[in-house]
Structure formats: structure tokens, C-alpha cells
Short mmCIF file of C-alpha atoms and ligand atoms in Angstrom, two decimals:
data_model
loop_
_atom_site.label_atom_id
_atom_site.label_comp_id
_atom_site.label_asym_id
_atom_site.label_seq_id
_atom_site.Cartn_x
_atom_site.Cartn_y
_atom_site.Cartn_z
CA MET S 1 11.24 -31.96 -10.39
CA THR S 2 13.17 -30.66 -7.41
CA THR S 3 11.91 -31.74 -4.03
CA GLN S 4 10.20 -29.01 -2.06
CA GLY S 5 10.34 -29.03 1.71
CA PHE S 6 10.10 -27.17 5.02
CA GLU S 7 12.43 -24.43 6.14
CA LYS S 8 13.54 -24.52 9.81
CA THR S 9 11.71 -22.15 12.11
CA LYS S 10 13.53 -19.48 14.08
CA LEU S 11 10.87 -19.81 16.81
CA PRO S 12 10.54 -23.44 17.95
CA LEU S 13 7.12 -24.09 19.50
CA THR S 14 5.58 -27.16 21.12
CA PHE S 15 2.66 -28.77 19.28
CA ILE S 16 0.39 -31.33 20.92
CA ILE S 17 -1.19 -33.55 18.28
CA VAL S 18 -4.19 -35.57 19.39
CA GLY S 19 -4.49 -38.76 17.33
CA ALA S 20 -1.81 -40.82 15.58
CA GLY S 21 -3.70 -41.89 12.45
CA LEU S 22 -2.19 -41.21 9.03
CA GLY S 23 -2.92 -37.47 9.37
CA GLY S 24 -1.57 -37.00 12.90
CA VAL S 25 1.63 -38.93 12.24
CA ALA S 26 2.21 -37.06 8.95
CA ALA S 27 1.70 -33.76 10.81
CA SER S 28 4.17 -34.78 13.52
CA ILE S 29 6.84 -35.40 10.85
CA CYS S 30 6.15 -32.17 8.94
CA LEU S 31 6.23 -30.08 12.15
CA LYS S 32 9.43 -31.75 13.35
CA LEU S 33 11.10 -31.07 10.00
CA ALA S 34 9.98 -27.45 10.36
CA GLY S 35 11.93 -27.34 13.63
CA HIS S 36 9.12 -27.58 16.19
CA ASN S 37 8.70 -29.91 19.17
CA VAL S 38 5.90 -32.43 18.90
CA LYS S 39 3.99 -34.50 21.44
CA LEU S 40 1.79 -37.04 19.69
CA LEU S 41 -0.98 -38.52 21.86
CA GLU S 42 -2.85 -41.64 20.79
CA ASN S 43 -5.80 -43.35 22.42
CA ALA S 44 -4.81 -46.86 21.31
CA LYS S 45 -2.34 -48.97 23.27
CA GLU S 46 -0.43 -49.75 20.07
CA LEU S 47 0.15 -47.80 16.90
CA GLY S 48 -1.40 -49.18 13.73
CA GLU S 49 -4.10 -48.87 11.09
CA VAL S 50 -7.11 -51.09 10.56
CA GLY S 51 -8.58 -51.73 7.15
CA ALA S 52 -6.89 -52.76 3.96
CA GLY S 53 -5.70 -50.73 0.99
CA ILE S 54 -5.41 -47.01 0.47
CA GLN S 55 -4.80 -44.95 -2.65
CA ILE S 56 -2.23 -42.16 -2.50
CA PRO S 57 -2.59 -39.46 -5.17
CA PRO S 58 0.11 -37.06 -6.47
CA PRO S 59 -0.46 -34.17 -4.00
CA SER S 60 0.37 -36.57 -1.15
CA THR S 61 3.25 -38.33 -2.85
CA LYS S 62 4.88 -34.91 -3.34
CA ILE S 63 4.61 -34.34 0.42
CA LEU S 64 5.91 -37.85 1.14
CA GLU S 65 8.91 -37.05 -1.03
CA ALA S 66 9.57 -33.84 0.91
CA ILE S 67 9.43 -35.63 4.28
CA GLY S 68 11.74 -38.45 3.22
CA CYS S 69 9.15 -41.24 3.04
CA LEU S 70 8.42 -41.58 -0.68
CA ASP S 71 11.06 -44.17 -1.56
CA LYS S 72 9.83 -46.59 1.08
CA VAL S 73 6.16 -45.94 0.36
CA SER S 74 6.71 -46.31 -3.38
CA LYS S 75 8.59 -49.60 -2.93
CA ALA S 76 5.81 -50.99 -0.72
CA SER S 77 3.14 -49.92 -3.24
CA VAL S 78 1.56 -51.15 -6.42
CA HIS S 79 1.67 -48.55 -9.22
CA PRO S 80 -1.71 -48.74 -10.98
CA LYS S 81 -1.93 -48.22 -14.73
CA ASP S 82 -5.55 -47.24 -15.42
CA ILE S 83 -8.86 -46.51 -13.75
CA LEU S 84 -11.41 -48.71 -15.49
CA VAL S 85 -15.09 -48.00 -14.86
CA HIS S 86 -17.57 -50.78 -15.66
CA ARG S 87 -21.30 -51.00 -15.55
CA TYR S 88 -22.44 -53.68 -13.12
CA THR S 89 -23.14 -55.95 -16.06
CA GLY S 90 -19.45 -55.85 -16.99
CA GLU S 91 -18.93 -53.51 -19.95
CA ILE S 92 -16.33 -50.73 -19.63
CA ILE S 93 -17.95 -47.28 -19.72
CA SER S 94 -15.03 -44.98 -18.86
CA GLN S 95 -11.27 -45.09 -18.57
CA GLN S 96 -8.55 -42.82 -17.15
CA ASN S 97 -4.87 -43.53 -17.59
CA LEU S 98 -2.74 -43.05 -14.44
CA ILE S 99 0.70 -44.18 -15.60
CA PRO S 100 2.10 -42.42 -17.51
CA HIS S 101 -0.54 -39.70 -18.01
CA VAL S 102 -1.53 -38.61 -14.49
CA GLN S 103 1.91 -39.25 -13.07
CA ASP S 104 3.54 -37.07 -15.75
CA LYS S 105 0.87 -34.36 -15.81
CA TYR S 106 0.90 -33.81 -12.05
CA GLN S 107 4.56 -34.67 -11.48
CA GLY S 108 3.77 -37.12 -8.71
CA GLN S 109 3.25 -40.85 -8.30
CA TYR S 110 -0.17 -42.46 -7.83
CA LEU S 111 0.14 -45.41 -5.46
CA HIS S 112 -1.78 -48.26 -3.86
CA ILE S 113 -0.50 -49.43 -0.50
CA HIS S 114 -1.66 -51.43 2.50
CA ARG S 115 -2.64 -48.95 5.23
CA ALA S 116 -0.57 -50.77 7.84
CA ASP S 117 2.55 -50.43 5.64
CA TYR S 118 1.88 -46.74 4.96
CA HIS S 119 1.29 -45.99 8.63
CA LYS S 120 4.39 -47.94 9.75
CA ILE S 121 6.65 -46.06 7.31
CA LEU S 122 5.33 -42.76 8.70
CA VAL S 123 5.65 -43.90 12.32
CA ASP S 124 9.24 -45.07 11.74
CA ARG S 125 10.07 -41.66 10.28
CA ALA S 126 8.40 -39.87 13.22
CA LYS S 127 10.44 -41.98 15.65
CA GLU S 128 13.62 -41.27 13.70
CA LEU S 129 12.88 -37.55 14.13
CA ASN S 130 12.28 -37.99 17.87
CA VAL S 131 8.60 -37.16 17.93
CA GLU S 132 7.44 -37.82 21.52
CA ILE S 133 4.74 -40.47 21.21
CA TYR S 134 2.34 -41.19 24.08
CA LEU S 135 0.16 -44.29 23.68
CA ASP S 136 -2.88 -45.23 25.75
CA SER S 137 -3.51 -41.48 26.02
CA LYS S 138 -7.13 -40.72 25.31
CA VAL S 139 -7.64 -36.97 25.43
CA VAL S 140 -10.82 -36.09 27.30
CA ALA S 141 -10.38 -32.40 28.11
CA ILE S 142 -8.74 -29.28 26.72
CA ASP S 143 -7.93 -26.13 28.67
CA PHE S 144 -8.18 -23.54 25.90
CA GLU S 145 -6.62 -20.76 27.98
CA LYS S 146 -3.64 -22.72 29.24
CA THR S 147 -3.21 -24.77 26.03
CA THR S 148 -3.21 -28.10 27.82
CA VAL S 149 -4.89 -31.43 27.20
CA THR S 150 -5.81 -33.97 29.84
CA THR S 151 -6.05 -37.69 29.22
CA GLU S 152 -8.54 -40.17 30.64
CA SER S 153 -5.93 -41.33 33.13
CA GLY S 154 -5.54 -37.76 34.41
CA ILE S 155 -2.22 -36.81 32.82
CA THR S 156 -1.93 -33.23 31.56
CA HIS S 157 0.31 -32.20 28.66
CA SER S 158 1.00 -28.58 27.87
CA GLY S 159 2.17 -26.90 24.70
CA ASP S 160 1.84 -23.78 22.55
CA ILE S 161 -0.64 -25.22 20.05
CA ILE S 162 -3.05 -28.17 20.13
CA VAL S 163 -3.94 -29.94 16.88
CA GLY S 164 -6.94 -32.29 16.93
CA TYR S 165 -6.34 -35.11 14.44
CA ASP S 166 -8.61 -37.57 16.20
CA GLY S 167 -10.77 -38.74 13.32
CA VAL S 168 -14.40 -38.66 12.30
CA ARG S 169 -15.82 -39.08 15.83
CA SER S 170 -13.45 -36.47 17.20
CA THR S 171 -13.39 -35.48 20.87
CA THR S 172 -11.31 -32.37 20.15
CA ARG S 173 -13.95 -31.19 17.66
CA ASN S 174 -16.68 -31.63 20.24
CA LEU S 175 -14.65 -29.73 22.83
CA LEU S 176 -13.85 -26.96 20.33
CA THR S 177 -17.37 -26.51 18.96
CA GLY S 178 -19.22 -27.35 22.19
CA ARG S 179 -21.42 -29.75 20.16
CA ASN S 180 -21.68 -33.52 19.76
CA ASP S 181 -23.00 -33.75 16.22
CA GLY S 182 -19.99 -33.68 13.89
CA ALA S 183 -20.28 -37.15 12.33
CA TYR S 184 -23.24 -37.92 10.07
CA ASP S 185 -24.37 -41.30 8.72
CA THR S 186 -24.07 -41.27 4.92
CA GLY S 187 -26.54 -44.12 4.39
CA ASP S 188 -23.73 -46.32 3.04
CA LEU S 189 -21.33 -48.86 4.46
CA ALA S 190 -18.13 -50.43 3.14
CA TYR S 191 -17.31 -54.14 3.00
CA ARG S 192 -13.52 -54.57 2.90
CA ALA S 193 -11.67 -57.80 2.08
CA LEU S 194 -8.24 -58.94 0.93
CA ILE S 195 -7.93 -61.91 -1.41
CA ASP S 196 -4.84 -63.91 -2.22
CA VAL S 197 -4.04 -63.49 -5.93
CA GLU S 198 -2.67 -67.06 -5.99
CA ASP S 199 -6.25 -68.16 -5.27
CA MET S 200 -7.55 -65.94 -8.09
CA LYS S 201 -5.09 -67.58 -10.49
CA LYS S 202 -6.81 -70.93 -9.94
CA VAL S 203 -10.11 -69.54 -11.30
CA THR S 204 -10.60 -69.12 -15.04
CA GLY S 205 -11.69 -65.69 -16.23
CA LEU S 206 -10.12 -63.52 -13.52
CA GLU S 207 -6.87 -62.83 -15.43
CA ARG S 208 -8.17 -59.45 -16.61
CA PHE S 209 -8.19 -58.23 -13.01
CA TYR S 210 -4.67 -59.18 -11.91
CA GLU S 211 -2.59 -59.31 -15.12
CA THR S 212 -2.20 -55.53 -15.21
CA PRO S 213 -2.55 -53.57 -11.97
CA ASN S 214 -5.56 -51.30 -12.56
CA ILE S 215 -8.26 -49.82 -10.35
CA THR S 216 -11.50 -51.41 -11.37
CA PHE S 217 -14.81 -49.75 -10.57
CA HIS S 218 -18.23 -51.34 -11.14
CA TYR S 219 -21.18 -48.93 -10.89
CA GLY S 220 -24.57 -50.54 -10.17
CA PRO S 221 -27.95 -49.91 -8.57
CA ASN S 222 -27.27 -48.56 -5.04
CA ILE S 223 -23.84 -50.21 -4.93
CA HIS S 224 -20.38 -49.81 -6.37
CA VAL S 225 -17.28 -51.97 -6.12
CA VAL S 226 -13.63 -50.92 -6.18
CA ILE S 227 -10.88 -53.47 -6.79
CA TYR S 228 -7.15 -52.86 -6.76
CA PHE S 229 -3.93 -54.62 -5.84
CA LEU S 230 -1.40 -54.49 -2.99
CA HIS S 231 1.86 -56.16 -1.94
CA GLN S 232 3.57 -56.46 -5.33
CA GLY S 233 0.27 -57.55 -6.80
CA GLN S 234 -0.07 -60.55 -4.47
CA LEU S 235 -3.16 -59.25 -2.68
CA CYS S 236 -6.43 -58.13 -4.24
CA ASN S 237 -8.14 -55.35 -2.27
CA VAL S 238 -11.92 -55.38 -2.59
CA VAL S 239 -14.22 -52.64 -1.31
CA VAL S 240 -17.98 -52.88 -1.76
CA LEU S 241 -19.90 -49.69 -1.02
CA CYS S 242 -23.60 -50.23 -0.48
CA PRO S 243 -26.59 -49.20 1.64
CA ASP S 244 -25.92 -49.22 5.38
CA THR S 245 -27.60 -52.11 7.18
CA LEU S 246 -25.75 -51.65 10.49
CA GLU S 247 -27.68 -50.48 13.51
CA ASN S 248 -27.32 -46.91 14.74
CA ASN S 249 -23.99 -46.36 16.48
CA HIS S 250 -22.64 -49.74 15.29
CA PHE S 251 -19.56 -48.79 13.35
CA ARG S 252 -17.99 -52.10 12.52
CA GLU S 253 -19.08 -55.74 12.24
CA GLU S 254 -17.77 -58.99 10.88
CA ALA S 255 -19.48 -60.06 7.66
CA THR S 256 -19.65 -63.11 5.39
CA LYS S 257 -18.94 -63.66 1.73
CA GLU S 258 -22.45 -65.10 1.41
CA GLU S 259 -23.89 -61.60 2.03
CA LEU S 260 -21.89 -60.36 -0.95
CA LEU S 261 -22.71 -63.34 -3.16
CA GLU S 262 -26.42 -62.71 -2.52
CA MET S 263 -26.06 -58.97 -3.25
CA PHE S 264 -24.16 -59.60 -6.48
CA LYS S 265 -26.12 -62.44 -8.02
CA ASP S 266 -27.31 -60.24 -10.92
CA TRP S 267 -23.94 -58.52 -11.51
CA ASP S 268 -20.94 -59.37 -13.68
CA GLN S 269 -20.36 -63.01 -12.66
CA ASP S 270 -16.59 -62.51 -12.42
CA LEU S 271 -17.24 -60.44 -9.29
CA SER S 272 -18.97 -63.39 -7.64
CA LYS S 273 -16.02 -65.58 -8.62
CA ILE S 274 -13.76 -63.14 -6.76
CA PHE S 275 -16.04 -62.81 -3.73
CA ASN S 276 -16.23 -66.58 -3.50
CA LEU S 277 -12.50 -66.58 -2.64
CA ILE S 278 -12.95 -64.29 0.38
CA LYS S 279 -11.80 -65.73 3.71
CA ASP S 280 -12.36 -62.71 5.99
CA VAL S 281 -14.56 -59.70 5.42
CA GLY S 282 -15.74 -56.88 7.64
CA LYS S 283 -18.17 -54.02 7.18
CA TRP S 284 -17.76 -50.40 8.29
CA LYS S 285 -20.44 -47.74 8.62
CA LEU S 286 -19.48 -44.72 6.53
CA GLN S 287 -19.91 -41.31 8.11
CA ASP S 288 -18.96 -37.89 6.85
CA SER S 289 -19.04 -34.31 8.08
CA ARG S 290 -20.73 -30.99 7.33
CA GLU S 291 -18.59 -27.92 6.80
CA LEU S 292 -17.92 -26.43 10.23
CA ASP S 293 -18.10 -22.69 10.96
CA THR S 294 -14.56 -22.82 12.23
CA TRP S 295 -11.70 -25.26 12.69
CA VAL S 296 -9.97 -22.91 15.14
CA HIS S 297 -11.07 -22.18 18.70
CA ARG S 298 -13.25 -19.08 18.38
CA ASP S 299 -12.34 -17.56 21.74
CA GLY S 300 -8.62 -17.30 21.23
CA GLY S 301 -7.40 -20.77 22.28
CA ASN S 302 -4.47 -22.00 20.20
CA VAL S 303 -6.36 -25.07 19.03
CA ILE S 304 -7.18 -26.29 15.51
CA ILE S 305 -8.79 -29.50 14.22
CA LEU S 306 -7.59 -31.12 11.00
CA GLY S 307 -7.94 -34.35 8.99
CA ASP S 308 -11.14 -36.35 9.41
CA ALA S 309 -11.87 -34.42 12.62
CA SER S 310 -12.69 -31.38 10.50
CA HIS S 311 -13.66 -32.85 7.10
CA SER S 312 -14.36 -36.57 7.03
CA THR S 313 -15.64 -37.79 3.71
CA LEU S 314 -17.13 -40.75 1.92
CA PRO S 315 -14.17 -42.57 0.36
CA TYR S 316 -15.61 -42.25 -3.20
CA LEU S 317 -12.83 -39.97 -4.43
CA ALA S 318 -10.18 -41.90 -2.44
CA SER S 319 -9.01 -38.62 -0.95
CA GLY S 320 -9.73 -38.46 2.80
CA ALA S 321 -6.23 -39.33 4.00
CA SER S 322 -4.64 -37.26 1.27
CA GLN S 323 -6.59 -34.23 2.54
CA ALA S 324 -5.33 -34.97 6.06
CA VAL S 325 -1.74 -35.13 4.78
CA GLU S 326 -2.15 -31.89 2.81
CA ASP S 327 -3.47 -30.22 6.00
CA ALA S 328 -0.32 -31.40 7.77
CA ALA S 329 1.99 -29.88 5.17
CA ILE S 330 0.18 -26.53 5.12
CA LEU S 331 0.14 -26.24 8.93
CA ALA S 332 3.83 -27.08 9.23
CA GLY S 333 4.86 -24.94 6.24
CA LEU S 334 3.12 -21.84 7.61
CA PHE S 335 4.48 -22.40 11.11
CA SER S 336 7.98 -22.87 9.71
CA LYS S 337 7.79 -19.16 8.87
CA ILE S 338 6.43 -17.86 12.18
CA GLU S 339 8.25 -14.76 13.43
CA SER S 340 6.60 -14.13 16.79
CA LYS S 341 4.07 -15.76 19.10
CA ASP S 342 1.46 -13.09 18.26
CA GLN S 343 1.16 -14.71 14.84
CA ILE S 344 -0.06 -18.07 16.20
CA GLN S 345 -3.78 -17.28 15.89
CA ASP S 346 -3.33 -15.71 12.44
CA LEU S 347 -1.50 -18.77 11.17
CA LEU S 348 -4.11 -21.14 12.57
CA TYR S 349 -6.84 -19.18 10.78
CA LEU S 350 -4.70 -19.01 7.64
CA THR S 351 -4.35 -22.81 7.72
CA GLU S 352 -8.13 -23.05 7.92
CA ASN S 353 -8.62 -20.51 5.13
CA LEU S 354 -6.24 -22.29 2.79
CA ARG S 355 -7.67 -25.74 3.48
CA LYS S 356 -11.38 -25.44 4.12
CA TRP S 357 -12.83 -24.85 0.67
CA ARG S 358 -10.69 -27.58 -0.86
CA SER S 359 -11.48 -30.26 1.71
CA SER S 360 -15.17 -29.25 1.70
CA GLN S 361 -15.23 -29.81 -2.06
CA VAL S 362 -13.78 -33.26 -1.55
CA VAL S 363 -16.54 -34.06 0.97
CA LYS S 364 -19.21 -32.63 -1.36
CA GLY S 365 -17.70 -34.19 -4.47
CA SER S 366 -17.55 -37.61 -2.79
CA LYS S 367 -21.20 -37.28 -1.80
CA ASN S 368 -22.06 -36.46 -5.42
CA CYS S 369 -20.26 -39.62 -6.46
CA GLN S 370 -22.63 -41.61 -4.26
CA ASN S 371 -25.40 -40.48 -6.61
CA ILE S 372 -23.40 -40.89 -9.80
CA TYR S 373 -22.05 -44.36 -9.03
CA HIS S 374 -25.22 -45.84 -7.55
CA LEU S 375 -27.90 -44.93 -10.10
CA PRO S 376 -30.48 -47.63 -10.66
CA ASP S 377 -31.21 -48.62 -14.27
CA GLY S 378 -33.34 -45.95 -15.91
CA PRO S 379 -33.19 -42.56 -17.65
CA LYS S 380 -30.65 -41.02 -15.28
CA GLN S 381 -28.32 -43.98 -15.56
CA GLN S 382 -28.69 -43.84 -19.36
CA LYS S 383 -27.89 -40.13 -19.29
CA ARG S 384 -24.83 -40.80 -17.13
CA ASP S 385 -23.61 -43.52 -19.46
CA SER S 386 -24.17 -41.39 -22.57
CA LEU S 387 -22.12 -38.60 -20.95
CA LEU S 388 -19.43 -41.12 -20.07
CA ALA S 389 -19.32 -42.12 -23.75
CA GLY S 390 -18.85 -38.46 -24.74
CA PRO S 391 -15.99 -36.00 -24.46
CA LYS S 392 -14.08 -35.60 -21.19
CA THR S 393 -15.01 -32.02 -20.40
CA LEU S 394 -16.20 -30.16 -17.30
CA GLY S 395 -19.11 -32.12 -15.81
CA TYR S 396 -17.88 -35.53 -17.03
CA PRO S 397 -19.44 -38.01 -14.58
CA ASN S 398 -16.27 -40.01 -13.93
CA ARG S 399 -14.88 -37.24 -11.75
CA PHE S 400 -11.34 -38.64 -11.93
CA ALA S 401 -11.46 -38.03 -15.69
CA ASP S 402 -13.20 -34.61 -15.71
CA PRO S 403 -10.20 -32.45 -16.64
CA VAL S 404 -11.21 -29.57 -14.36
CA PHE S 405 -12.05 -31.74 -11.37
CA GLN S 406 -8.93 -33.81 -11.98
CA ASP S 407 -6.74 -30.68 -11.91
CA PHE S 408 -8.45 -29.67 -8.67
CA LEU S 409 -8.01 -33.11 -7.08
CA TRP S 410 -4.54 -34.05 -8.25
CA GLY S 411 -2.90 -30.81 -9.40
CA TYR S 412 -2.55 -29.37 -5.90
CA ASN S 413 0.89 -28.46 -4.61
CA ALA S 414 0.91 -27.81 -0.86
CA PHE S 415 4.33 -26.15 -1.00
CA ASP S 416 3.18 -23.59 -3.57
CA GLU S 417 0.15 -22.91 -1.39
CA ILE S 418 2.35 -22.30 1.67
CA GLU S 419 4.42 -19.72 -0.24
CA ARG S 420 1.33 -18.01 -1.66
CA GLY S 421 -0.45 -17.98 1.70
CA TRP S 422 2.54 -16.57 3.54
CA LYS S 423 3.23 -13.92 0.89
CA GLU S 424 -0.38 -12.76 0.94
CA TYR S 425 -0.43 -12.79 4.74
CA LYS S 426 2.63 -10.56 4.86
CA ALA S 427 1.01 -8.27 2.29
CA GLY S 428 -2.13 -8.04 4.44
CA ILE S 429 -4.28 -10.00 1.96
CA LYS S 430 -6.79 -12.51 3.36
CA SER S 431 -5.73 -15.72 1.62
CA THR S 432 -8.15 -18.39 0.62
CA TYR S 433 -7.99 -21.30 -1.76
CA ASN S 434 -8.22 -20.18 -5.41
CA TYR S 435 -11.69 -21.47 -6.24
CA PRO S 436 -11.96 -23.22 -9.58
CA ASN S 437 -15.49 -23.71 -10.92
CA LEU S 438 -15.89 -27.45 -10.53
CA TYR S 439 -19.43 -27.83 -11.86
CA LEU S 440 -21.21 -26.69 -14.98
CA ASN S 441 -24.19 -24.39 -14.66
CA GLY S 442 -26.20 -26.25 -17.25
CA GLU S 443 -27.68 -29.69 -17.50
CA GLU S 444 -24.49 -31.49 -16.56
CA ALA S 445 -24.28 -29.55 -13.33
CA GLU S 446 -27.75 -30.69 -12.49
CA TYR S 447 -26.55 -34.13 -13.45
CA ALA S 448 -23.50 -33.91 -11.20
CA ASN S 449 -25.87 -33.10 -8.36
CA ILE S 450 -28.32 -35.76 -9.48
CA ASN S 451 -30.24 -37.42 -6.70
CA ARG S 452 -30.71 -41.10 -7.22
CA THR S 453 -33.93 -41.09 -5.25
CA ASN S 454 -35.80 -38.46 -7.30
C1 FAD K 1 -13.38 -47.76 3.07
C2 FAD K 1 -12.48 -46.57 3.11
C3 FAD K 1 -11.56 -46.38 2.08
C4 FAD K 1 -10.75 -45.24 2.06
N1 FAD K 1 -9.87 -45.09 1.05
C5 FAD K 1 -9.08 -43.99 1.02
C6 FAD K 1 -8.14 -43.82 -0.04
O1 FAD K 1 -8.00 -44.67 -0.92
N2 FAD K 1 -7.37 -42.68 -0.03
C7 FAD K 1 -7.49 -41.74 0.95
O2 FAD K 1 -6.77 -40.71 0.88
N3 FAD K 1 -8.37 -41.87 1.96
C8 FAD K 1 -9.16 -42.97 2.02
N4 FAD K 1 -10.03 -43.13 3.05
C9 FAD K 1 -10.14 -42.08 4.08
C10 FAD K 1 -9.04 -42.19 5.12
O3 FAD K 1 -8.99 -43.47 5.68
C11 FAD K 1 -9.25 -41.16 6.23
O4 FAD K 1 -9.61 -39.92 5.67
C12 FAD K 1 -7.97 -40.98 7.03
O5 FAD K 1 -7.55 -42.21 7.57
C13 FAD K 1 -8.17 -39.93 8.12
O6 FAD K 1 -6.98 -39.78 8.85
P1 FAD K 1 -6.96 -39.01 10.24
O7 FAD K 1 -5.56 -39.15 10.73
O8 FAD K 1 -7.54 -37.66 10.07
O9 FAD K 1 -7.97 -39.80 11.17
P2 FAD K 1 -7.93 -41.30 11.68
O10 FAD K 1 -7.21 -42.18 10.74
O11 FAD K 1 -9.32 -41.67 12.03
O12 FAD K 1 -7.05 -41.24 13.00
C14 FAD K 1 -7.54 -40.73 14.20
C15 FAD K 1 -6.67 -41.27 15.34
O13 FAD K 1 -7.03 -40.57 16.53
C16 FAD K 1 -7.12 -41.51 17.60
N5 FAD K 1 -8.03 -40.92 18.59
C17 FAD K 1 -9.37 -40.79 18.51
N6 FAD K 1 -9.85 -40.15 19.59
C18 FAD K 1 -8.78 -39.86 20.37
C19 FAD K 1 -8.64 -39.18 21.62
N7 FAD K 1 -9.69 -38.69 22.27
N8 FAD K 1 -7.40 -39.06 22.14
C20 FAD K 1 -6.30 -39.56 21.50
N9 FAD K 1 -6.40 -40.22 20.30
C21 FAD K 1 -7.61 -40.35 19.75
C22 FAD K 1 -7.64 -42.78 16.93
O14 FAD K 1 -7.36 -43.93 17.71
C23 FAD K 1 -6.87 -42.74 15.61
O15 FAD K 1 -5.61 -43.36 15.71
C24 FAD K 1 -10.85 -44.26 3.10
C25 FAD K 1 -11.77 -44.46 4.15
C26 FAD K 1 -12.56 -45.59 4.16
C27 FAD K 1 -13.53 -45.78 5.28
#
């Protein structure tokens, strides 16, 4: 496959990006490669990412290739072979091959990397491209008419376009919508821990986890567990997704392995053997968003919000950051083609039109997974498991293995979308995402929307 990329604009503009998470840094690189000037403002005093592993699917690895980061990211990653879904009692109930099947089908790598490594590779590339990075710069105000942002310390930065990439509890979203209610508790939290594989090797019975690098899911009552590997297979990344016990507005707390051992006493005992090796574990409240009326300032300001600021999601399809990176590519690709400043508003709305349905489906699809993964024992769980034992057709409950949903999730090519969007724009056609029908209308559709509490 030939690498796709960004053409250089004939009209260099200045973009102010608020937030240097994975999305904001990716956007700074894409916009720089498209020939624009970028000021990247970050609240934190140092650049970095908290948390542990992250999965990078083919639509993002294609973008990473185009921006000159794939080799480094691929080298720092583990390349997983299969997705293996177990019931909480241990038996495998569904499987999806990643290498070679998904990699070949979607012409892109599927990778597991430590977030800090991923973020550092992007930051190094942004620095190489001379992105202007301002740390300790918490944006507190936007002047929508003058296209300026002001930081907490009173410094004002001006540009042609402001891009809010400031995460799930976004200030830019609040300023743009005039509301404070963009982040919603999902009812779940995530425990995240890293375990040394050398320690796992000392325990009999855990070979099946580390001998081949797979992604292992366990679905159980109200809880699911995701296990995969990082750092050349030397680190085991464990995420436990379960009901939220944190107080309101408490987003992160230290935790103990004993909490997990208690929660998992009736599960596959190999999980307890793994959890017993945990040295440090934290828990994070999981919030997501509702589809917003607009991502662009309604009254003509050149301001758009992207990434988690506009569509934060439960991590159950492992696709939040990949959506943020796709947003970055679409924004930069469209603005690489800009011909005059009067097109700025059109291109901001076109970015929204091309991205909103897709990212909303990721948010909605991830929420559906909460119900699918967490069913308590009973008729609905039995129905789910009988469907998982059947053919992989539209409505298949392992959404990674539903061929239609899989095409939607992993078959996306941002560069093709940029060309289509621009061509339709020039032809006067209002572009939107090409909606595939992701759910069946019959029983399985009802199943896909199943509510574990009814
Ligand atoms: C447990 C878990 C597992 C996940 N696993 C995956 C996965 O496998 N694959 C995947 O694709 N996604 C995954 N995600 C989702 C992914 O982490 C997010 O979608 C992604 O990090 C969002 O990137 P972002 O740049 O939009 O926002 P963020 O990463 O939240 O970055 C926002 C940045 O803005 C800064 N900021 C905030 N306010 C201001 C301000 N006022 N002024 C200046 N700066 C500001 C913040 O300090 C931060 O650096 C997971 C999420 C969780 C919780």
C-alpha cells in the first residue's frame, strides 16, 4: 500500500490547539505537515500521558504512517495475534484473529503500546516539525470574535482557528456551548495495573496469557477484564471495568489488589493469580459524552472542539484515542486544501459533518458493549453466548468480530474521506459520513441494545 499524506496548503494559517493529549499532539503534527502554523497550549507543566496501555487500530496506524511516526510506534509496540473472549468462568466463547486477518484485510497494523511511549513519539515528531508548545498554559477564556485564547496566567494567544482538544472535562466545550454538562458518569470505573511478566512466569498456569501476545477479555456479571501485553511482552497490562464506587467528582484514586481479589473470588482463578502479582493499581471514573448539537461555534467564531472534548467514550471498543487521531487527520487534510479565508467556517463544519456520526457511533457502540459484556448469569447471558457460538454476521455480540461493525470500526481511511469530502464540497454537496447500518432490525438488534438491568 502506498502511504497517503497531506498536501501543502497555499494559504498558511495559524491554529491554536488547546490540549496536548494524544489527539492534540497528533493534530499539531498533521496541521504542520499540511503547511500551517501551530501553537499547542497545554495545562500541565510537563508533557506526558498517565495510565498504562493503549490499543491502536488500523485507521490510526495508517495516519501514523502518513505522519512519519509508524516505524517508531510499531517498534515500541506489541503486535497482538488474536482477541480471545472468555466467560468469567474461563471458557472461550468468541475469537477474532488480528494478525494476519485484520492487518491484511484493513491494510494497517493493530498495535498495543504504552501510552507514555506513544505520546513521546508524537511529541518528538511535533518538536521536530517546530510546533510551538506552551506548557503550564491553562486556557480559561476564548474571544470568539478575535479568535484568541487567554490562559489562567493572563497570557493571550491569537490565531486564525482555535481547536479545543482538551479532553472529557473540556473548558473549550463549555465556552463554546455555554453549558457545563458535557461529561456524564457512565456508572463504571476502570482499575489499571501493569504486572511484570517475569513475575507471571514464576506462577504455574499463567503461560496461556503471555506465551502468545493476545488480547484476552473475560465477560462477567457487571464486570469485564481486558489483558494485553506491552514492552516486547515484558509487561502485562490489566484493565478491570466494573461498577463505579468513587464519590461524585472524584476521578482518580489509588486502589489495592485486595479489592480486586475480593471482586474476583468466584471468577476464573487464573485471574486472581495474576491480580495477586499487582504492586500498584489505580482506579479511574469513566465518563462519556452525549452527541452535541454542534462542535463548531454557532455564531461564526472560528472554533471547533475535537477528540474527547466532543465525543468521549467508554473504552469498551478501545477507540477513543483513535477517533481523536482520525479527527486530526480530517481537519488537517481539509485545511490543506483551503483556497481562501472565507472557506474557514465551511471547512470547520465539514470536519464536523464528516466526523460526528462516526464518533457518535463509537460512543453509542461502546455503551452497548457495557450491556453486552456485563450481563449477569441468566437468559440474556445465555442468549448472548448462544449468538457468540453462531455465525459471525451483523448483530454478532462480539462487536470486534461482527463483520459489518468491524468494517465500520477498522475499515476507515481518513485520507479517502478527505478527498471525498473536498470533492463533494466543491460540487456543492453537503458531505456526511456514509452511514452503514450497524444494527439489525430484528431480535439481534434488540439484543445489541440489551439492557442488563431489565
Ligand atoms: C481505561 C481506558 C482505556 C482506554 N483505552 C483506549 C484504547 O485502547 N484505544 C483508544 O483509542 N482509546 C482508548 N482510551 C480512550 C483514550 O484514552 C482517549 O479517548 C484519548 O486519550 C483522548 O485524547 P484527547 O487528546 O482528545 O484528550 P486527552 O487525552 O484527555 O487530552 C486532553 C489534554 O488537554 C489538557 N487540558 C485540559 N484542559 C485544558 C485547558 N483548559 N487548557 C489547556 N490544556 C488543557 C489536558 O491536560 C490533556 O493533556 C481509553 C481510555 C480509558 C479511560
